[in-house]
Coordinates of C-alpha atoms and ligand atoms in Angstrom, one line a residue:
Chain A
M1 CA -8.9 22.0 -0.8
S2 CA -8.4 19.2 -3.5
L3 CA -11.3 18.2 -5.6
L4 CA -10.8 14.6 -4.4
R5 CA -11.0 15.7 -0.9
E6 CA -13.8 17.9 -1.4
K7 CA -15.9 15.2 -3.1
L8 CA -15.1 12.6 -0.7
E9 CA -15.3 14.5 2.4
N10 CA -18.1 17.0 1.6
S11 CA -20.4 15.3 -0.8
S12 CA -21.8 11.8 -1.4
D13 CA -20.8 11.9 -5.1
R14 CA -18.9 9.0 -6.4
V15 CA -15.2 9.6 -7.4
F16 CA -13.3 8.1 -10.2
T17 CA -9.6 7.9 -10.4
A18 CA -7.1 6.5 -12.8
E19 CA -3.4 5.9 -13.3
F20 CA -1.3 8.4 -15.3
P21 CA 0.8 6.6 -17.9
S22 CA 4.5 6.3 -16.9
I23 CA 6.5 9.0 -18.7
D24 CA 9.5 7.8 -20.6
G25 CA 10.4 10.6 -23.0
G26 CA 7.9 12.3 -25.2
G27 CA 8.0 15.5 -23.3
M28 CA 5.1 17.8 -22.3
A29 CA 3.5 16.9 -25.5
S30 CA 2.7 13.5 -24.4
V31 CA 1.6 14.8 -21.0
A32 CA -0.8 17.1 -22.6
R33 CA -2.2 14.2 -24.7
D34 CA -2.8 12.0 -21.9
A35 CA -4.1 14.7 -19.6
A36 CA -6.8 15.7 -22.3
R37 CA -7.8 11.9 -22.6
L38 CA -8.3 11.5 -18.9
A39 CA -9.5 14.9 -17.7
P40 CA -13.2 14.4 -19.0
W41 CA -13.7 11.3 -16.7
F42 CA -11.5 11.5 -13.6
D43 CA -11.5 13.5 -10.4
A44 CA -7.9 12.8 -9.7
V45 CA -5.2 10.6 -11.2
N46 CA -2.4 8.8 -9.8
A47 CA 1.1 10.0 -10.4
T48 CA 3.1 6.8 -9.9
D49 CA 6.5 6.2 -8.3
N50 CA 8.4 3.7 -10.4
P51 CA 5.5 1.3 -10.8
A52 CA 6.3 -2.5 -11.0
A53 CA 10.0 -1.5 -10.0
H54 CA 10.7 0.1 -13.3
A55 CA 12.4 3.4 -13.4
H56 CA 10.4 6.2 -15.0
T57 CA 10.0 10.1 -14.7
S58 CA 9.7 10.8 -11.0
N59 CA 6.6 10.9 -9.0
T60 CA 6.9 14.6 -7.9
T61 CA 7.6 15.8 -11.4
T62 CA 4.9 13.9 -13.1
A63 CA 2.5 15.2 -10.5
I64 CA 3.7 18.8 -11.2
A65 CA 3.4 18.2 -15.0
M66 CA -0.2 16.7 -14.6
Q67 CA -1.2 19.7 -12.6
M68 CA 0.2 22.1 -15.2
H69 CA -2.2 20.3 -17.6
G70 CA -5.3 20.7 -15.6
L71 CA -5.3 17.3 -14.1
E72 CA -5.4 16.8 -10.3
P73 CA -2.7 14.5 -9.2
I74 CA -2.7 11.9 -6.4
M75 CA 1.1 11.6 -5.9
Q76 CA 2.1 8.2 -5.0
I77 CA 5.2 7.4 -2.8
V78 CA 6.6 3.9 -2.6
C79 CA 8.8 2.7 0.0
R80 CA 11.1 0.6 -2.1
D81 CA 13.5 3.2 -3.5
K82 CA 13.8 5.9 -0.9
N83 CA 14.6 6.2 2.8
R84 CA 12.8 8.3 5.3
L85 CA 14.6 11.4 4.4
A86 CA 13.9 11.2 0.8
I87 CA 10.3 10.4 1.4
Q88 CA 9.8 13.5 3.6
S89 CA 11.5 15.6 0.9
D90 CA 9.2 14.1 -1.8
L91 CA 6.2 15.3 0.5
M92 CA 7.8 18.7 0.9
G93 CA 8.4 19.0 -2.8
G94 CA 4.8 18.2 -3.5
A95 CA 3.6 20.6 -0.9
L96 CA 5.8 23.4 -2.5
H97 CA 3.8 22.9 -5.7
G98 CA 0.4 22.7 -4.0
I99 CA 0.1 18.9 -4.3
E100 CA -2.4 17.7 -1.7
N101 CA -3.4 14.2 -2.5
I102 CA -0.7 11.7 -1.4
S103 CA -0.9 7.9 -1.4
L104 CA 1.6 6.0 0.3
L105 CA 2.5 2.2 -0.4
T106 CA 4.9 -0.4 0.1
G107 CA 5.6 -1.0 -3.6
D108 CA 6.7 -4.1 -5.6
D109 CA 9.9 -5.6 -4.8
V110 CA 12.9 -4.8 -7.1
T111 CA 12.9 -8.4 -8.3
A112 CA 9.7 -7.6 -10.1
G113 CA 11.3 -5.0 -12.2
D114 CA 13.9 -4.9 -15.0
E115 CA 16.8 -4.0 -12.6
P116 CA 16.4 -6.9 -10.1
E117 CA 19.9 -6.4 -9.1
A118 CA 19.2 -3.0 -7.3
R119 CA 19.3 -2.4 -3.7
R120 CA 15.8 -2.5 -2.0
V121 CA 15.4 0.3 0.5
F122 CA 12.4 -0.3 2.6
D123 CA 13.7 1.9 5.3
I124 CA 10.3 2.6 6.5
D125 CA 7.0 0.7 5.7
S126 CA 3.8 2.2 4.2
T127 CA 2.0 2.4 7.7
Q128 CA 5.0 4.4 9.1
A129 CA 5.1 6.5 6.1
I130 CA 1.4 7.3 6.5
N131 CA 2.1 8.3 10.0
I132 CA 5.1 10.5 9.2
T133 CA 2.9 12.3 6.5
R134 CA 0.3 12.8 9.3
I135 CA 3.0 14.2 11.6
M136 CA 4.4 16.5 9.0
M137 CA 0.7 18.1 8.8
T138 CA 1.2 19.1 12.5
G139 CA 4.2 21.2 11.5
K140 CA 7.3 19.1 12.1
Y141 CA 9.6 16.6 10.3
L142 CA 10.1 13.1 11.9
S143 CA 13.1 14.6 13.6
G144 CA 11.0 17.1 15.4
R145 CA 12.4 20.0 13.4
K146 CA 9.8 22.6 12.7
I147 CA 7.9 23.1 9.3
N148 CA 6.3 26.5 9.1
P149 CA 3.6 26.7 7.9
A150 CA 2.6 23.0 8.1
P151 CA 2.0 21.4 4.7
N152 CA -1.5 20.3 4.0
F153 CA -2.1 16.9 2.7
Y154 CA -5.0 14.5 2.0
I155 CA -3.7 11.1 2.9
G156 CA -4.5 7.9 1.0
A157 CA -3.0 4.4 1.0
V158 CA -3.4 1.1 -0.7
E159 CA -4.7 -2.2 0.4
N160 CA -5.1 -5.6 -1.4
A161 CA -8.5 -7.2 -0.3
A162 CA -7.8 -10.3 -2.4
A163 CA -4.5 -11.4 -0.9
P164 CA -4.1 -13.7 2.1
P165 CA -4.3 -13.4 5.1
F166 CA -7.8 -12.2 4.4
D167 CA -9.1 -11.3 7.9
Y168 CA -5.8 -9.5 8.5
R169 CA -6.4 -7.2 5.5
I170 CA -9.3 -5.5 7.3
E171 CA -7.2 -5.1 10.5
R172 CA -4.4 -3.6 8.4
A173 CA -6.6 -1.3 6.5
L174 CA -7.9 0.1 9.9
K175 CA -4.3 0.5 11.1
K176 CA -3.6 2.6 8.2
H177 CA -6.6 4.6 9.0
R178 CA -5.7 5.1 12.5
A179 CA -2.2 6.2 11.3
G180 CA -3.9 8.9 9.2
A181 CA -5.1 7.5 5.8
S182 CA -8.5 8.9 4.9
F183 CA -9.0 6.9 1.6
L184 CA -7.8 3.6 0.2
Q185 CA -7.3 2.6 -3.3
L186 CA -7.8 -1.2 -3.4
Q187 CA -5.7 -3.5 -5.6
I188 CA -7.5 -5.3 -8.6
C189 CA -9.7 -8.0 -7.2
Y190 CA -11.1 -10.8 -9.2
H191 CA -12.8 -12.3 -6.2
P192 CA -16.0 -10.3 -5.6
D193 CA -16.7 -12.4 -2.4
R194 CA -13.4 -11.3 -1.0
L195 CA -13.9 -7.6 -1.8
E196 CA -17.3 -7.8 -0.3
A197 CA -16.1 -9.3 3.0
F198 CA -13.3 -6.8 3.2
C199 CA -15.5 -3.7 2.4
K200 CA -18.1 -4.9 4.9
G201 CA -15.5 -5.5 7.5
V202 CA -14.0 -2.1 7.2
A203 CA -17.1 -0.2 6.8
K204 CA -18.5 -1.7 10.1
I205 CA -15.6 -0.2 12.1
A206 CA -14.5 2.8 10.1
P207 CA -17.4 3.9 8.1
D208 CA -15.6 7.2 7.4
L209 CA -12.7 5.4 5.5
K210 CA -13.3 5.9 1.9
L211 CA -12.8 2.8 -0.3
I212 CA -12.0 2.9 -4.0
P213 CA -11.7 -0.5 -5.5
T214 CA -9.9 -1.0 -8.9
V215 CA -11.2 -2.5 -12.0
V216 CA -9.2 -3.2 -15.2
L217 CA -10.3 -2.7 -18.7
L218 CA -8.4 -5.3 -20.8
K219 CA -8.6 -7.0 -24.2
G220 CA -9.1 -10.7 -23.4
S221 CA -7.7 -13.9 -21.8
K222 CA -4.1 -13.2 -22.7
A223 CA -3.9 -10.1 -20.5
L224 CA -6.0 -11.8 -17.9
G225 CA -3.6 -14.7 -17.7
F226 CA -0.6 -12.3 -17.6
M227 CA -1.9 -10.6 -14.5
N228 CA -2.7 -13.9 -12.9
E229 CA 0.8 -15.2 -13.3
K230 CA 3.0 -12.1 -13.4
V231 CA 1.5 -9.5 -11.1
A232 CA 2.1 -10.0 -7.4
G233 CA -1.0 -10.5 -5.3
I234 CA -3.4 -10.9 -8.1
D235 CA -5.4 -14.1 -8.6
V236 CA -7.8 -14.7 -11.4
P237 CA -10.1 -17.6 -10.4
K238 CA -10.2 -20.5 -13.0
D239 CA -13.9 -20.1 -13.9
T240 CA -13.4 -16.3 -14.6
F241 CA -10.5 -16.9 -16.8
A242 CA -12.4 -19.8 -18.7
R243 CA -15.4 -17.6 -19.1
V244 CA -13.3 -15.0 -21.0
A245 CA -11.0 -17.5 -22.8
S246 CA -13.8 -19.6 -24.2
A247 CA -15.9 -16.6 -25.5
T248 CA -16.2 -16.2 -29.1
D249 CA -15.7 -12.4 -28.7
Q250 CA -13.1 -12.2 -26.0
A251 CA -12.9 -8.4 -26.0
K252 CA -16.6 -8.2 -25.3
E253 CA -16.6 -10.7 -22.6
A254 CA -13.6 -9.1 -20.9
Y255 CA -15.5 -5.7 -21.1
D256 CA -18.7 -7.3 -19.7
L257 CA -16.9 -9.0 -16.8
T258 CA -15.2 -5.7 -15.9
L259 CA -18.6 -3.9 -16.0
E260 CA -20.1 -6.5 -13.8
L261 CA -17.2 -6.3 -11.2
A262 CA -17.5 -2.5 -11.2
Q263 CA -21.1 -2.6 -10.6
H264 CA -20.7 -5.0 -7.8
A265 CA -17.9 -3.0 -6.2
L266 CA -20.0 0.2 -6.3
S267 CA -22.8 -1.4 -4.4
L268 CA -20.7 -2.3 -1.3
P269 CA -20.6 -0.5 1.9
G270 CA -17.8 2.1 2.3
V271 CA -17.2 2.2 -1.5
R272 CA -17.2 5.7 -2.7
G273 CA -16.0 5.4 -6.3
L274 CA -13.7 3.3 -8.6
H275 CA -10.1 3.3 -9.9
V276 CA -10.1 2.4 -13.4
T277 CA -7.0 1.0 -15.1
D278 CA -7.2 0.9 -18.9
F279 CA -5.0 -1.6 -20.6
R280 CA -7.1 -1.6 -23.8
H281 CA -6.4 1.8 -25.2
D282 CA -9.2 1.8 -27.5
D283 CA -12.6 3.6 -27.2
S284 CA -13.8 1.3 -24.6
L285 CA -12.9 3.7 -21.7
N286 CA -15.7 6.2 -22.9
N287 CA -18.2 3.4 -23.3
F288 CA -17.4 2.0 -20.0
M289 CA -17.7 5.3 -18.2
N290 CA -21.1 5.8 -20.1
D291 CA -22.4 2.4 -19.1
L292 CA -21.6 3.4 -15.5
G293 CA -23.9 6.3 -15.9
L294 CA -21.3 9.1 -16.1
K295 CA -21.1 12.0 -18.3
P296 CA -17.8 13.6 -19.5
R297 CA -16.9 16.9 -17.8
N298 CA -16.1 19.8 -20.1
Chain B
M1 CA 32.3 -6.8 28.5
L2 CA 28.6 -7.8 28.8
K3 CA 27.8 -5.4 26.0
K4 CA 30.3 -7.3 23.7
L5 CA 29.2 -10.8 24.8
L6 CA 25.5 -10.6 24.9
P7 CA 24.9 -10.1 21.2
F8 CA 26.7 -13.4 20.5
V9 CA 24.7 -15.2 23.1
E10 CA 21.4 -13.6 21.9
H11 CA 22.2 -14.4 18.3
A12 CA 23.2 -18.0 19.2
I13 CA 19.9 -18.6 20.9
K14 CA 17.6 -16.6 18.6
K15 CA 19.1 -17.2 15.2
P16 CA 18.1 -21.0 15.1
V17 CA 14.5 -20.6 16.3
W18 CA 13.5 -17.3 14.8
D19 CA 16.2 -16.5 12.1
C20 CA 17.1 -13.5 14.2
R21 CA 18.6 -10.6 12.3
M22 CA 19.8 -8.8 15.2
C23 CA 17.9 -5.6 14.6
G24 CA 18.5 -4.7 18.3
Q25 CA 14.6 -3.8 18.7
C26 CA 13.0 -7.1 19.2
V27 CA 9.1 -7.2 18.6
L28 CA 8.8 -10.9 18.5
H29 CA 6.3 -11.0 21.3
S30 CA 4.0 -8.8 19.3
T31 CA 4.3 -10.3 16.1
G32 CA 3.1 -14.0 16.7
M33 CA 6.7 -14.8 17.7
T34 CA 7.7 -14.4 13.9
C35 CA 10.5 -12.1 13.1
P36 CA 9.5 -9.3 10.7
M37 CA 13.0 -8.6 9.8
T38 CA 13.1 -11.9 7.9
C39 CA 10.4 -10.4 5.4
P40 CA 12.6 -9.3 2.3
K41 CA 10.9 -5.9 2.6
T42 CA 11.5 -5.8 6.4
L43 CA 8.0 -4.7 7.0
R44 CA 7.1 -4.2 10.7
N45 CA 3.4 -3.3 10.3
G46 CA 1.8 -6.1 8.4
P47 CA 2.1 -7.9 4.9
C48 CA 2.5 -6.1 1.5
G49 CA -0.1 -6.6 -1.2
G50 CA 2.0 -9.1 -3.0
V51 CA 1.2 -12.3 -0.9
R52 CA 0.7 -15.2 -3.1
E53 CA -2.6 -17.1 -3.3
N54 CA -1.0 -20.0 -1.4
G55 CA 0.1 -17.6 1.4
N56 CA 3.7 -17.6 0.2
C57 CA 6.0 -14.6 -0.3
E58 CA 6.0 -12.3 -3.4
V59 CA 9.8 -12.3 -3.3
I60 CA 10.7 -15.7 -2.2
P61 CA 8.1 -18.0 -3.8
D62 CA 8.9 -21.2 -1.7
M63 CA 8.8 -19.2 1.7
Q64 CA 5.6 -18.6 3.6
C65 CA 4.9 -15.0 4.0
V66 CA 6.2 -13.8 7.2
W67 CA 3.1 -11.9 8.1
A68 CA 0.7 -14.8 6.9
K69 CA 2.7 -17.0 9.5
A70 CA 2.6 -14.3 12.1
Y71 CA -1.0 -14.0 11.7
D72 CA -1.7 -17.7 12.0
R73 CA 0.5 -18.1 14.9
K74 CA -1.1 -15.2 16.7
E75 CA -4.4 -16.8 16.4
S76 CA -3.2 -20.4 17.2
L77 CA -0.2 -20.1 19.6
P78 CA -1.0 -20.0 23.4
M79 CA 0.4 -16.6 24.5
P80 CA -0.7 -13.8 26.9
A81 CA -3.6 -11.8 25.8
V82 CA -1.5 -8.6 25.9
W83 CA 0.8 -9.8 23.3
K84 CA -2.1 -10.6 21.0
E85 CA -3.5 -7.1 21.7
H86 CA 0.0 -5.6 20.8
F87 CA -0.3 -7.4 17.3
N88 CA -1.9 -4.5 15.7
E89 CA 0.0 -1.7 17.4
L90 CA 1.8 0.9 15.1
R91 CA 5.4 -0.2 15.3
P92 CA 7.9 2.8 14.8
P93 CA 10.7 3.0 12.2
V94 CA 13.6 0.8 12.9
D95 CA 16.6 2.6 14.5
M96 CA 19.4 1.6 12.1
R97 CA 22.1 2.4 14.7
L98 CA 20.9 -0.5 16.9
Q99 CA 21.7 -3.1 14.2
G100 CA 23.9 -5.9 15.7
S101 CA 23.3 -4.8 19.3
S102 CA 21.7 -6.8 21.8
S103 CA 17.9 -6.2 22.1
W104 CA 18.0 -7.8 25.7
I105 CA 20.3 -4.9 26.8
N106 CA 18.2 -2.4 24.8
L107 CA 15.1 -3.6 26.5
I108 CA 16.5 -3.3 30.0
T109 CA 17.9 0.3 29.3
K110 CA 14.8 1.2 27.4
R111 CA 17.0 2.2 24.5
D112 CA 14.8 0.2 22.2
Q113 CA 11.7 2.4 23.1
Q114 CA 13.4 5.6 22.1
T115 CA 11.8 7.1 18.9
P116 CA 12.7 10.2 16.9
A117 CA 11.6 13.4 18.6
G118 CA 8.9 14.1 16.0
W119 CA 7.4 10.5 16.2
S120 CA 3.9 10.4 17.8
I121 CA 0.9 8.3 17.5
Q122 CA -2.7 9.5 17.1
D123 CA -5.1 8.7 20.0
G124 CA -6.4 5.1 19.6
A125 CA -3.5 4.3 17.1
H126 CA -1.5 2.6 19.8
Ligands
SF4_1 S1 5.0 -11.5 0.8 FE1 5.1 -11.3 3.1 S2 7.2 -11.8 3.5 FE2 7.2 -11.5 1.3 S3 7.7 -9.3 1.1 FE3 5.4 -9.3 1.3 S4 5.1 -9.0 3.4 FE4 7.2 -9.6 3.3

């Protein structure tokens, strides 16, 4: 059983997840370096699938490389680049290598990336992909053809509590849960009130759906402004932006903001941990984890 | 003959009102009378995470997100209660072979309800 599943299903411990940096060359040496940096703090780390519609080393091979370096992967599968056949073969490829944690998501549009002229696939959507993964766990492909023995997955998904239509976000999370998702990693959210309404709404109906909100460590208002303008589905309220932009020590203010958001998120019903994205690449990750009361693993 | 003619008639009626894409498996009644095939990502089970703060589409900034519109309409348009109940049903993957055929014929022949042999839905996930 994956560590992530073990912790989420059989304990009340908090879990912490992160994003593995995209691999563009650098070989296994770079994988080893990043794995060593993340391993002390995180239970499982996302092996991304062409994030923000940019081509990188594939999801499956990244997940395998992470595993070779002692890091438990959550293999993401995005619906933008692959049709239903390719998605099922990603899943089988992962299963062949003992990868259990899977996260299925829609994905940014091709126009968000550096090859906007590409064909977008979206043959199936994320909820259908979740359901197909669950079906494969019963020992068959979507076509009905047998898989023997059936693969063993721990299925996750993603939801954005901060994007409209807000009430519908709760219903959609529940729909993904009914389709087979056991945990949800939530998109970055700078509206604590929206996150709170979402978590309460979900926890009331599906208390066993594990919620993992995302927080981001960043250096200051420039990065915050970039996310607000360039990243689909992320809105930074004016006051929040002004608070960081007008601070004499922006790096400190941005850090304090993230810590506050993290503590608030962890206090919400249904929330079982945090997904931490680090855009600072300094020593603040260690401080941040310490400030949340965590000790590094050996 | 009818099989040839009906797609034209259906398209002529549905295109101006719903911007119909002739997927051949019409789900309009369960999606607030908003066609999910006009979503640039052709999502049939709800909005992506990229919906803008003003409710517009990630991909086409001056278009309202299809699912934001569908949800609004589901709440506000008068329609049978059962249609509203179907809003959150798990819609199966599109059968690409039906593209361009008449969903009216496919409805009558129940062809539009055929799903791949392995497709199933968990109890309660209707
Ligand atoms: S924002 Fe809405 S219409 Fe646009 S791609 Fe996402 S779900 Fe489709």
